Amino acid sequence: MLTNDIFFVVLLSAALNAGWNSAIKVGGDRITAMAITTLMGSGLSLLALPWVDLPASASWPLLALSIAVHTAYHFALPVAYNHGDMGQVYPIARGSAPLMVMLGAAVFAGEWPGVGAVWGVTCLCTGVLSLALIRSGTGSGRAQRKAVGYALLTGALIAAYTVIDAMGARQAGSAIGFAVILTLGDGIATALIVLLWKGPRTFCVDRAMLWRCSAAGTMQMGAYWIAVWALARAPMGAVSALRETSVLLVALISTWLLKERMGPARIMSAVLVCAGLLMVRLSS
């Protein structure tokens, strides 16, 4: 059940999610920024490890699978940002996930949504589809198609790890313990892949980027620890949809901070997404 306490902490998770995504998008090599961000998060997870209960052994296969999917997501997202505006990529990636989460929850966990939730997600996905058809005004048509394709791939990975993490956290006994081990593992895996791919010099960054990635890593850990805690207690589709209120925050960030264009079509898309999220909330 989506209680008031879960509702408000998931909104906090959404705000943190918008914050760290904005930090990844702002300048520099985004693959490197993601690697440093997740490595910083792993450091926080390591500090938290003595204070949490380890997840039950029954959840370990799902934990390993989730680490693999999260690691793939850590590469898909910055590649998507390399091909499109944050105001285009982020809403598509985040907004396409709830429908897939709802389907995955029904198939794998027997969580069948109500009529209101289905209508809400349909409205949300309509807004997402309209975003996918909007040209940002920069780059070729091929570049725009690539941006949309990578964003949808990112959304599929978000949906996959959301369902896996919900099922794993419910089996783990300690949802926070599951989340801490998960974020410790995927941060190390991401950094190792980048180290092997680009070499150790890729981690030689200036102080400004290091501070930005440190802040992003802190927000990333907070956002996902909250999300896993909520997924262990509330329907997956509702939690996933509520987290996507971050789409509206990022729309503001990408317009005011990153100076990306926010035309009438994007505003209408954001309204549709917001309406869908509201319907999902009221139906839970």
PDB file of N, CA and C in Angstrom, residues 145-184:
ATOM      1  N   ARG A 145      17.006  10.498 -33.571  1.00  0.00           N
ATOM      2  CA  ARG A 145      16.532   9.113 -33.461  1.00  0.00           C
ATOM      3  C   ARG A 145      17.431   8.311 -32.533  1.00  0.00           C
ATOM      4  N   LYS A 146      18.740   8.563 -32.613  1.00  0.00           N
ATOM      5  CA  LYS A 146      19.661   7.882 -31.707  1.00  0.00           C
ATOM      6  C   LYS A 146      19.380   8.267 -30.258  1.00  0.00           C
ATOM      7  N   ALA A 147      19.132   9.552 -30.019  1.00  0.00           N
ATOM      8  CA  ALA A 147      18.849  10.012 -28.658  1.00  0.00           C
ATOM      9  C   ALA A 147      17.616   9.317 -28.102  1.00  0.00           C
ATOM     10  N   VAL A 148      16.563   9.243 -28.923  1.00  0.00           N
ATOM     11  CA  VAL A 148      15.329   8.581 -28.488  1.00  0.00           C
ATOM     12  C   VAL A 148      15.572   7.092 -28.256  1.00  0.00           C
ATOM     13  N   GLY A 149      16.315   6.455 -29.158  1.00  0.00           N
ATOM     14  CA  GLY A 149      16.590   5.026 -29.020  1.00  0.00           C
ATOM     15  C   GLY A 149      17.351   4.704 -27.743  1.00  0.00           C
ATOM     16  N   TYR A 150      18.412   5.484 -27.469  1.00  0.00           N
ATOM     17  CA  TYR A 150      19.179   5.254 -26.240  1.00  0.00           C
ATOM     18  C   TYR A 150      18.352   5.574 -24.996  1.00  0.00           C
ATOM     19  N   ALA A 151      17.495   6.581 -25.101  1.00  0.00           N
ATOM     20  CA  ALA A 151      16.642   6.923 -23.963  1.00  0.00           C
ATOM     21  C   ALA A 151      15.655   5.797 -23.662  1.00  0.00           C
ATOM     22  N   LEU A 152      15.080   5.201 -24.706  1.00  0.00           N
ATOM     23  CA  LEU A 152      14.155   4.085 -24.506  1.00  0.00           C
ATOM     24  C   LEU A 152      14.875   2.857 -23.961  1.00  0.00           C
ATOM     25  N   LEU A 153      16.102   2.624 -24.441  1.00  0.00           N
ATOM     26  CA  LEU A 153      16.907   1.542 -23.884  1.00  0.00           C
ATOM     27  C   LEU A 153      17.149   1.774 -22.393  1.00  0.00           C
ATOM     28  N   THR A 154      17.468   3.004 -22.037  1.00  0.00           N
ATOM     29  CA  THR A 154      17.673   3.348 -20.632  1.00  0.00           C
ATOM     30  C   THR A 154      16.399   3.103 -19.825  1.00  0.00           C
ATOM     31  N   GLY A 155      15.245   3.478 -20.399  1.00  0.00           N
ATOM     32  CA  GLY A 155      13.973   3.231 -19.720  1.00  0.00           C
ATOM     33  C   GLY A 155      13.717   1.755 -19.487  1.00  0.00           C
ATOM     34  N   ALA A 156      14.073   0.927 -20.474  1.00  0.00           N
ATOM     35  CA  ALA A 156      13.895  -0.524 -20.315  1.00  0.00           C
ATOM     36  C   ALA A 156      14.785  -1.061 -19.203  1.00  0.00           C
ATOM     37  N   LEU A 157      16.005  -0.554 -19.109  1.00  0.00           N
ATOM     38  CA  LEU A 157      16.912  -0.988 -18.039  1.00  0.00           C
ATOM     39  C   LEU A 157      16.398  -0.519 -16.678  1.00  0.00           C
ATOM     40  N   ILE A 158      15.846   0.696 -16.612  1.00  0.00           N
ATOM     41  CA  ILE A 158      15.255   1.188 -15.365  1.00  0.00           C
ATOM     42  C   ILE A 158      14.115   0.280 -14.931  1.00  0.00           C
ATOM     43  N   ALA A 159      13.256  -0.078 -15.885  1.00  0.00           N
ATOM     44  CA  ALA A 159      12.124  -0.966 -15.559  1.00  0.00           C
ATOM     45  C   ALA A 159      12.617  -2.322 -15.084  1.00  0.00           C
ATOM     46  N   ALA A 160      13.633  -2.858 -15.757  1.00  0.00           N
ATOM     47  CA  ALA A 160      14.152  -4.174 -15.389  1.00  0.00           C
ATOM     48  C   ALA A 160      14.709  -4.169 -13.973  1.00  0.00           C
ATOM     49  N   TYR A 161      15.559  -3.179 -13.663  1.00  0.00           N
ATOM     50  CA  TYR A 161      16.141  -3.209 -12.315  1.00  0.00           C
ATOM     51  C   TYR A 161      15.111  -2.852 -11.235  1.00  0.00           C
ATOM     52  N   THR A 162      14.077  -2.090 -11.592  1.00  0.00           N
ATOM     53  CA  THR A 162      13.032  -1.786 -10.606  1.00  0.00           C
ATOM     54  C   THR A 162      12.305  -3.052 -10.176  1.00  0.00           C
ATOM     55  N   VAL A 163      11.906  -3.870 -11.152  1.00  0.00           N
ATOM     56  CA  VAL A 163      11.207  -5.123 -10.836  1.00  0.00           C
ATOM     57  C   VAL A 163      12.131  -6.082 -10.088  1.00  0.00           C
ATOM     58  N   ILE A 164      13.362  -6.214 -10.571  1.00  0.00           N
ATOM     59  CA  ILE A 164      14.327  -7.115  -9.913  1.00  0.00           C
ATOM     60  C   ILE A 164      14.586  -6.668  -8.472  1.00  0.00           C
ATOM     61  N   ASP A 165      14.780  -5.376  -8.279  1.00  0.00           N
ATOM     62  CA  ASP A 165      15.087  -4.872  -6.947  1.00  0.00           C
ATOM     63  C   ASP A 165      13.908  -5.015  -5.992  1.00  0.00           C
ATOM     64  N   ALA A 166      12.711  -4.806  -6.497  1.00  0.00           N
ATOM     65  CA  ALA A 166      11.531  -4.979  -5.644  1.00  0.00           C
ATOM     66  C   ALA A 166      11.420  -6.424  -5.170  1.00  0.00           C
ATOM     67  N   MET A 167      11.578  -7.362  -6.089  1.00  0.00           N
ATOM     68  CA  MET A 167      11.487  -8.766  -5.726  1.00  0.00           C
ATOM     69  C   MET A 167      12.637  -9.176  -4.802  1.00  0.00           C
ATOM     70  N   GLY A 168      13.843  -8.663  -5.095  1.00  0.00           N
ATOM     71  CA  GLY A 168      14.993  -8.997  -4.268  1.00  0.00           C
ATOM     72  C   GLY A 168      14.884  -8.420  -2.870  1.00  0.00           C
ATOM     73  N   ALA A 169      14.457  -7.151  -2.764  1.00  0.00           N
ATOM     74  CA  ALA A 169      14.339  -6.511  -1.458  1.00  0.00           C
ATOM     75  C   ALA A 169      13.303  -7.202  -0.586  1.00  0.00           C
ATOM     76  N   ARG A 170      12.243  -7.722  -1.210  1.00  0.00           N
ATOM     77  CA  ARG A 170      11.205  -8.414  -0.448  1.00  0.00           C
ATOM     78  C   ARG A 170      11.698  -9.770   0.054  1.00  0.00           C
ATOM     79  N   GLN A 171      12.627 -10.372  -0.658  1.00  0.00           N
ATOM     80  CA  GLN A 171      13.199 -11.645  -0.222  1.00  0.00           C
ATOM     81  C   GLN A 171      14.371 -11.457   0.752  1.00  0.00           C
ATOM     82  N   ALA A 172      14.942 -10.253   0.753  1.00  0.00           N
ATOM     83  CA  ALA A 172      16.196 -10.031   1.471  1.00  0.00           C
ATOM     84  C   ALA A 172      16.043  -9.974   2.981  1.00  0.00           C
ATOM     85  N   GLY A 173      14.839  -9.638   3.451  1.00  0.00           N
ATOM     86  CA  GLY A 173      14.677  -9.438   4.889  1.00  0.00           C
ATOM     87  C   GLY A 173      15.054  -8.033   5.295  1.00  0.00           C
ATOM     88  N   SER A 174      16.150  -7.514   4.762  1.00  0.00           N
ATOM     89  CA  SER A 174      16.599  -6.136   4.994  1.00  0.00           C
ATOM     90  C   SER A 174      16.676  -5.420   3.655  1.00  0.00           C
ATOM     91  N   ALA A 175      15.681  -4.585   3.376  1.00  0.00           N
ATOM     92  CA  ALA A 175      15.668  -3.865   2.102  1.00  0.00           C
ATOM     93  C   ALA A 175      16.854  -2.919   1.997  1.00  0.00           C
ATOM     94  N   ILE A 176      17.193  -2.229   3.101  1.00  0.00           N
ATOM     95  CA  ILE A 176      18.326  -1.309   3.081  1.00  0.00           C
ATOM     96  C   ILE A 176      19.633  -2.079   2.906  1.00  0.00           C
ATOM     97  N   GLY A 177      19.750  -3.252   3.546  1.00  0.00           N
ATOM     98  CA  GLY A 177      20.931  -4.075   3.344  1.00  0.00           C
ATOM     99  C   GLY A 177      21.093  -4.476   1.893  1.00  0.00           C
ATOM    100  N   PHE A 178      19.989  -4.849   1.250  1.00  0.00           N
ATOM    101  CA  PHE A 178      19.994  -5.190  -0.171  1.00  0.00           C
ATOM    102  C   PHE A 178      20.464  -3.992  -0.992  1.00  0.00           C
ATOM    103  N   ALA A 179      19.919  -2.799  -0.675  1.00  0.00           N
ATOM    104  CA  ALA A 179      20.256  -1.594  -1.435  1.00  0.00           C
ATOM    105  C   ALA A 179      21.724  -1.212  -1.262  1.00  0.00           C
ATOM    106  N   VAL A 180      22.253  -1.359  -0.049  1.00  0.00           N
ATOM    107  CA  VAL A 180      23.648  -0.992   0.209  1.00  0.00           C
ATOM    108  C   VAL A 180      24.603  -1.908  -0.557  1.00  0.00           C
ATOM    109  N   ILE A 181      24.364  -3.216  -0.514  1.00  0.00           N
ATOM    110  CA  ILE A 181      25.215  -4.150  -1.262  1.00  0.00           C
ATOM    111  C   ILE A 181      25.097  -3.890  -2.761  1.00  0.00           C
ATOM    112  N   LEU A 182      23.891  -3.615  -3.224  1.00  0.00           N
ATOM    113  CA  LEU A 182      23.661  -3.327  -4.637  1.00  0.00           C
ATOM    114  C   LEU A 182      24.464  -2.123  -5.096  1.00  0.00           C
ATOM    115  N   THR A 183      24.369  -1.009  -4.360  1.00  0.00           N
ATOM    116  CA  THR A 183      25.057   0.208  -4.785  1.00  0.00           C
ATOM    117  C   THR A 183      26.569   0.111  -4.594  1.00  0.00           C
ATOM    118  N   LEU A 184      26.998  -0.698  -3.655  1.00  0.00           N
ATOM    119  CA  LEU A 184      28.429  -0.967  -3.516  1.00  0.00           C
ATOM    120  C   LEU A 184      28.937  -1.730  -4.739  1.00  0.00           C
TER     121      LEU A 184
END
